[in-house]
């Protein structure tokens, strides 16, 4: 819904995901993402848990952070924050997919391997 957001990006070459449900509910940082190389990023949310994958591997789960649903007047932006269009991603983004279900670990790995 309109009070929930997931922000994902790079800050000073560190990959991050932040979850906001009216207050910051969880965040994850990882310096394994290197500038100048492709990184497959995937995340799924189900039953209150957000699972984050890098290059097909589950790197962390954040519990109690997925609330609400993607409906109503929800706005989505890829490449910048919802409230700061001048804070844009510098780089290339390819093969964006949004599903109407939470993918399994096996499905994420298949996508990473190009098998789907």
Coordinates of N, CA and C in Angstrom, one line a residue:
X1 N 0.8 -1.2 0.0 CA 0.0 0.0 0.0 C 0.9 1.2 0.0
X2 N 0.3 2.4 0.1 CA 1.0 3.7 -0.1 C 2.0 3.9 1.0
X3 N 1.9 3.3 2.2 CA 2.9 3.6 3.3 C 4.1 2.6 3.2
X4 N 4.1 1.6 2.4 CA 5.2 0.7 2.4 C 6.1 1.0 1.2
X5 N 7.4 0.7 1.3 CA 8.3 0.9 0.2 C 9.5 0.0 0.4
X6 N 10.1 -0.4 -0.7 CA 11.3 -1.1 -0.7 C 12.3 -0.3 -1.6
X7 N 13.4 0.1 -1.0 CA 14.4 0.8 -1.8 C 15.6 -0.1 -1.9
X8 N 16.1 -0.2 -3.1 CA 17.3 -1.0 -3.4 C 18.2 -0.2 -4.3
X9 N 19.5 -0.3 -4.0 CA 20.4 0.5 -4.8 C 21.9 0.3 -4.4
X10 N 22.7 1.2 -4.9 CA 24.1 1.2 -4.5 C 24.4 2.6 -3.9
X11 N 25.1 2.5 -2.8 CA 25.6 3.8 -2.2 C 27.0 3.6 -1.8
X12 N 27.9 4.4 -2.4 CA 29.3 4.3 -2.3 C 29.8 2.9 -2.6
X13 N 29.3 2.3 -3.6 CA 29.6 1.0 -4.1 C 29.2 -0.1 -3.2
X14 N 28.3 0.2 -2.3 CA 27.7 -0.9 -1.4 C 26.2 -1.1 -1.7
X15 N 25.9 -2.3 -2.0 CA 24.5 -2.7 -2.4 C 23.7 -2.6 -1.1
X16 N 22.4 -2.1 -1.2 CA 21.6 -2.0 0.0 C 20.1 -2.3 -0.4
X17 N 19.4 -2.8 0.5 CA 17.9 -2.9 0.4 C 17.4 -2.3 1.8
X18 N 16.4 -1.4 1.7 CA 15.8 -0.8 2.9 C 14.3 -1.0 2.7
X19 N 13.7 -1.4 3.8 CA 12.2 -1.6 3.8 C 11.6 -0.6 4.8
X20 N 10.6 0.1 4.3 CA 9.9 1.1 5.1 C 8.4 0.8 5.1
X21 N 7.9 0.6 6.4 CA 6.4 0.4 6.5 C 5.8 1.5 7.3
X22 N 6.3 2.8 7.1 CA 5.9 3.9 7.9 C 7.1 4.3 8.8
X23 N 7.9 3.4 9.1 CA 9.2 3.5 9.8 C 10.2 2.5 9.1
X24 N 11.5 2.8 9.2 CA 12.4 1.8 8.6 C 12.3 0.5 9.4
X25 N 11.9 -0.5 8.6 CA 11.6 -1.8 9.3 C 12.7 -2.8 9.1
X26 N 13.6 -2.6 8.2 CA 14.7 -3.5 8.0 C 15.6 -3.0 6.9
X27 N 16.9 -3.4 7.0 CA 17.8 -3.1 5.9 C 18.9 -4.1 5.8
X28 N 19.5 -4.2 4.7 CA 20.6 -5.1 4.4 C 21.6 -4.4 3.6
X29 N 22.9 -4.6 3.9 CA 24.0 -4.1 3.1 C 25.0 -5.2 2.8
X30 N 25.6 -5.1 1.6 CA 26.6 -6.1 1.2 C 27.5 -5.4 0.2
X31 N 28.8 -5.6 0.4 CA 29.8 -5.0 -0.4 C 30.3 -5.9 -1.5
X32 N 29.6 -7.0 -1.8 CA 30.0 -8.0 -2.8 C 29.6 -7.6 -4.2
X33 N 28.9 -6.5 -4.3 CA 28.5 -6.0 -5.7 C 29.6 -5.1 -6.1
X34 N 30.2 -5.4 -7.3 CA 31.4 -4.6 -7.8 C 31.0 -3.8 -9.0
X35 N 31.5 -2.5 -9.0 CA 31.2 -1.7 -10.1 C 31.9 -2.2 -11.3
X36 N 31.3 -2.1 -12.5 CA 31.8 -2.6 -13.7 C 31.6 -4.1 -14.0
X37 N 30.8 -4.7 -13.2 CA 30.4 -6.1 -13.5 C 28.9 -6.3 -13.2
X38 N 28.3 -7.2 -14.0 CA 26.9 -7.5 -13.8 C 26.7 -8.3 -12.6
X39 N 25.6 -8.0 -11.8 CA 25.2 -8.7 -10.7 C 23.7 -8.9 -10.8
X40 N 23.3 -10.2 -10.6 CA 21.9 -10.5 -10.6 C 21.3 -10.3 -9.2
X41 N 20.3 -9.5 -9.1 CA 19.7 -9.2 -7.8 C 18.2 -9.7 -7.9
X42 N 17.8 -10.4 -6.9 CA 16.4 -10.9 -6.8 C 15.9 -10.8 -5.4
X43 N 14.7 -10.5 -5.3 CA 14.1 -10.5 -3.9 C 12.7 -10.9 -4.0
X44 N 12.2 -11.7 -3.0 CA 10.8 -12.1 -2.9 C 10.3 -11.8 -1.5
X45 N 9.0 -11.5 -1.4 CA 8.4 -11.3 -0.2 C 7.2 -12.2 0.0
X46 N 7.1 -12.8 1.2 CA 6.0 -13.7 1.5 C 5.9 -14.0 3.0
X47 N 4.7 -14.0 3.5 CA 4.5 -14.3 4.9 C 5.4 -13.5 5.9
X48 N 5.5 -12.2 5.5 CA 6.2 -11.3 6.4 C 7.8 -11.3 6.2
X49 N 8.3 -12.1 5.3 CA 9.7 -12.2 5.2 C 10.2 -11.8 3.8
X50 N 11.2 -11.0 3.7 CA 11.8 -10.6 2.4 C 13.1 -11.4 2.3
X51 N 13.2 -12.1 1.2 CA 14.4 -12.9 0.9 C 15.2 -12.2 -0.2
X52 N 16.5 -12.0 0.0 CA 17.4 -11.3 -0.9 C 18.4 -12.2 -1.5
X53 N 18.5 -12.2 -2.9 CA 19.4 -13.1 -3.6 C 20.4 -12.2 -4.4
X54 N 21.7 -12.6 -4.4 CA 22.7 -12.0 -5.3 C 23.3 -13.1 -6.1
X55 N 23.3 -13.0 -7.4 CA 23.8 -14.0 -8.3 C 23.2 -15.4 -8.0
X56 N 21.9 -15.5 -7.8 CA 21.2 -16.7 -7.6 C 21.3 -17.3 -6.2
X57 N 22.1 -16.7 -5.3 CA 22.3 -17.3 -4.0 C 21.6 -16.4 -2.9
X58 N 20.8 -17.1 -2.1 CA 20.1 -16.4 -1.0 C 21.2 -15.9 0.0
X59 N 21.2 -14.5 0.2 CA 22.2 -13.9 1.0 C 21.7 -13.5 2.4
X60 N 20.3 -13.3 2.5 CA 19.8 -13.0 3.8 C 18.2 -13.0 3.7
X61 N 17.6 -13.1 4.8 CA 16.2 -13.0 5.0 C 15.9 -12.0 6.0
X62 N 14.9 -11.1 5.8 CA 14.5 -10.1 6.8 C 13.1 -10.5 7.2
X63 N 12.9 -10.8 8.4 CA 11.6 -11.3 8.9 C 10.8 -10.1 9.4
X64 N 9.5 -10.2 9.3 CA 8.6 -9.2 9.8 C 8.6 -7.9 9.1
X65 N 9.1 -7.9 7.9 CA 9.2 -6.6 7.2 C 8.3 -6.5 5.9
X66 N 7.7 -7.5 5.5 CA 6.8 -7.5 4.3 C 5.3 -7.3 4.8
X67 N 4.7 -6.2 4.5 CA 3.4 -5.9 5.0 C 2.6 -5.3 3.8
X68 N 1.3 -5.4 3.9 CA 0.5 -4.7 2.8 C 0.6 -5.4 1.5
X69 N 0.2 -4.8 0.5 CA 0.2 -5.4 -0.9 C 0.4 -4.3 -1.9
X70 N 0.8 -4.7 -3.1 CA 1.1 -3.8 -4.2 C -0.2 -3.5 -4.9
X71 N -1.0 -2.6 -4.4 CA -2.3 -2.3 -5.1 C -2.7 -0.9 -4.9
X72 N -3.9 -0.6 -5.3 CA -4.4 0.8 -5.1 C -3.6 1.8 -6.0
X73 N -3.2 2.9 -5.3 CA -2.5 3.9 -6.0 C -0.9 3.8 -5.9
X74 N -0.4 2.7 -5.6 CA 1.0 2.5 -5.4 C 1.8 3.0 -6.7
X75 N 2.8 3.7 -6.4 CA 3.7 4.2 -7.5 C 5.0 3.3 -7.4
X76 N 5.5 3.0 -8.6 CA 6.7 2.2 -8.6 C 7.7 3.0 -9.6
X77 N 8.9 3.0 -9.1 CA 10.0 3.6 -10.0 C 11.2 2.7 -10.0
X78 N 11.8 2.6 -11.1 CA 13.0 1.8 -11.2 C 14.1 2.7 -11.6
X79 N 15.2 2.7 -10.8 CA 16.3 3.6 -11.1 C 16.4 4.8 -10.3
X80 N 15.4 5.1 -9.4 CA 15.5 6.2 -8.4 C 14.5 5.9 -7.3
X81 N 14.6 6.7 -6.2 CA 13.7 6.6 -5.1 C 12.3 7.2 -5.5
X82 N 11.3 6.8 -4.8 CA 10.0 7.4 -5.1 C 9.9 8.9 -4.9
X83 N 10.6 9.4 -3.9 CA 10.5 10.8 -3.5 C 11.7 11.6 -3.9
X84 N 12.6 11.1 -4.7 CA 13.8 11.9 -5.0 C 14.2 11.5 -6.4
X85 N 13.6 12.0 -7.4 CA 13.9 11.6 -8.8 C 15.3 12.1 -9.3
X86 N 15.9 12.9 -8.5 CA 17.3 13.4 -8.9 C 18.3 12.4 -8.3
X87 N 18.0 11.5 -7.5 CA 18.9 10.5 -6.9 C 18.8 9.2 -7.7
X88 N 19.4 9.2 -8.9 CA 19.2 8.1 -9.9 C 20.3 7.2 -9.9
X89 N 20.0 5.9 -10.3 CA 21.0 4.9 -10.5 C 21.8 5.2 -11.7
X90 N 23.1 5.1 -11.6 CA 24.1 5.3 -12.7 C 24.6 3.9 -13.1
X91 N 24.2 3.4 -14.2 CA 24.6 2.1 -14.7 C 23.6 1.5 -15.6
X92 N 23.7 0.3 -15.8 CA 22.7 -0.4 -16.7 C 21.8 -1.4 -15.9
X93 N 20.6 -1.4 -16.2 CA 19.6 -2.3 -15.6 C 19.0 -3.1 -16.7
X94 N 19.0 -4.4 -16.6 CA 18.4 -5.2 -17.7 C 17.5 -6.3 -17.1
X95 N 16.6 -6.8 -17.9 CA 15.7 -7.9 -17.6 C 15.0 -7.8 -16.3
X96 N 14.2 -6.8 -16.2 CA 13.4 -6.6 -15.0 C 12.2 -7.4 -15.1
X97 N 11.9 -8.1 -14.0 CA 10.7 -8.9 -13.9 C 9.9 -8.7 -12.6
X98 N 8.6 -8.6 -12.7 CA 7.8 -8.5 -11.5 C 6.7 -9.6 -11.6
X99 N 6.7 -10.5 -10.6 CA 5.8 -11.6 -10.6 C 4.6 -11.4 -9.6
X100 N 3.6 -12.1 -9.8 CA 2.4 -12.0 -8.9 C 2.4 -13.1 -7.8
X101 N 3.6 -13.6 -7.6 CA 3.8 -14.6 -6.5 C 5.2 -14.5 -6.0
X102 N 5.5 -15.1 -4.8 CA 6.8 -15.2 -4.3 C 7.5 -16.3 -5.0
X103 N 8.7 -16.1 -5.6 CA 9.4 -17.1 -6.3 C 10.2 -18.0 -5.2
X104 N 10.4 -19.2 -5.5 CA 11.2 -20.1 -4.7 C 12.7 -19.9 -4.9
X105 N 13.5 -20.4 -4.0 CA 15.0 -20.3 -4.2 C 15.4 -21.0 -5.5
X106 N 14.8 -22.1 -5.9 CA 15.1 -22.8 -7.1 C 14.7 -22.0 -8.3
X107 N 13.6 -21.3 -8.3 CA 13.1 -20.4 -9.4 C 14.1 -19.2 -9.6
X108 N 14.5 -18.6 -8.5 CA 15.5 -17.5 -8.6 C 16.8 -18.0 -9.2
X109 N 17.3 -19.2 -8.8 CA 18.5 -19.8 -9.4 C 18.3 -20.0 -10.9
X110 N 17.2 -20.6 -11.3 CA 16.9 -20.8 -12.7 C 17.0 -19.5 -13.5
X111 N 16.4 -18.5 -13.0 CA 16.4 -17.2 -13.7 C 17.8 -16.7 -13.8
X112 N 18.6 -16.8 -12.7 CA 20.0 -16.3 -12.8 C 20.8 -17.1 -13.8
X113 N 20.5 -18.4 -13.9 CA 21.2 -19.3 -14.9 C 20.7 -19.1 -16.3
X114 N 19.6 -18.3 -16.5 CA 19.0 -18.1 -17.8 C 18.2 -19.3 -18.2
X115 N 17.6 -20.0 -17.3 CA 16.9 -21.3 -17.6 C 15.4 -21.0 -17.5
X116 N 14.9 -19.8 -17.5 CA 13.5 -19.6 -17.5 C 13.0 -18.7 -18.6

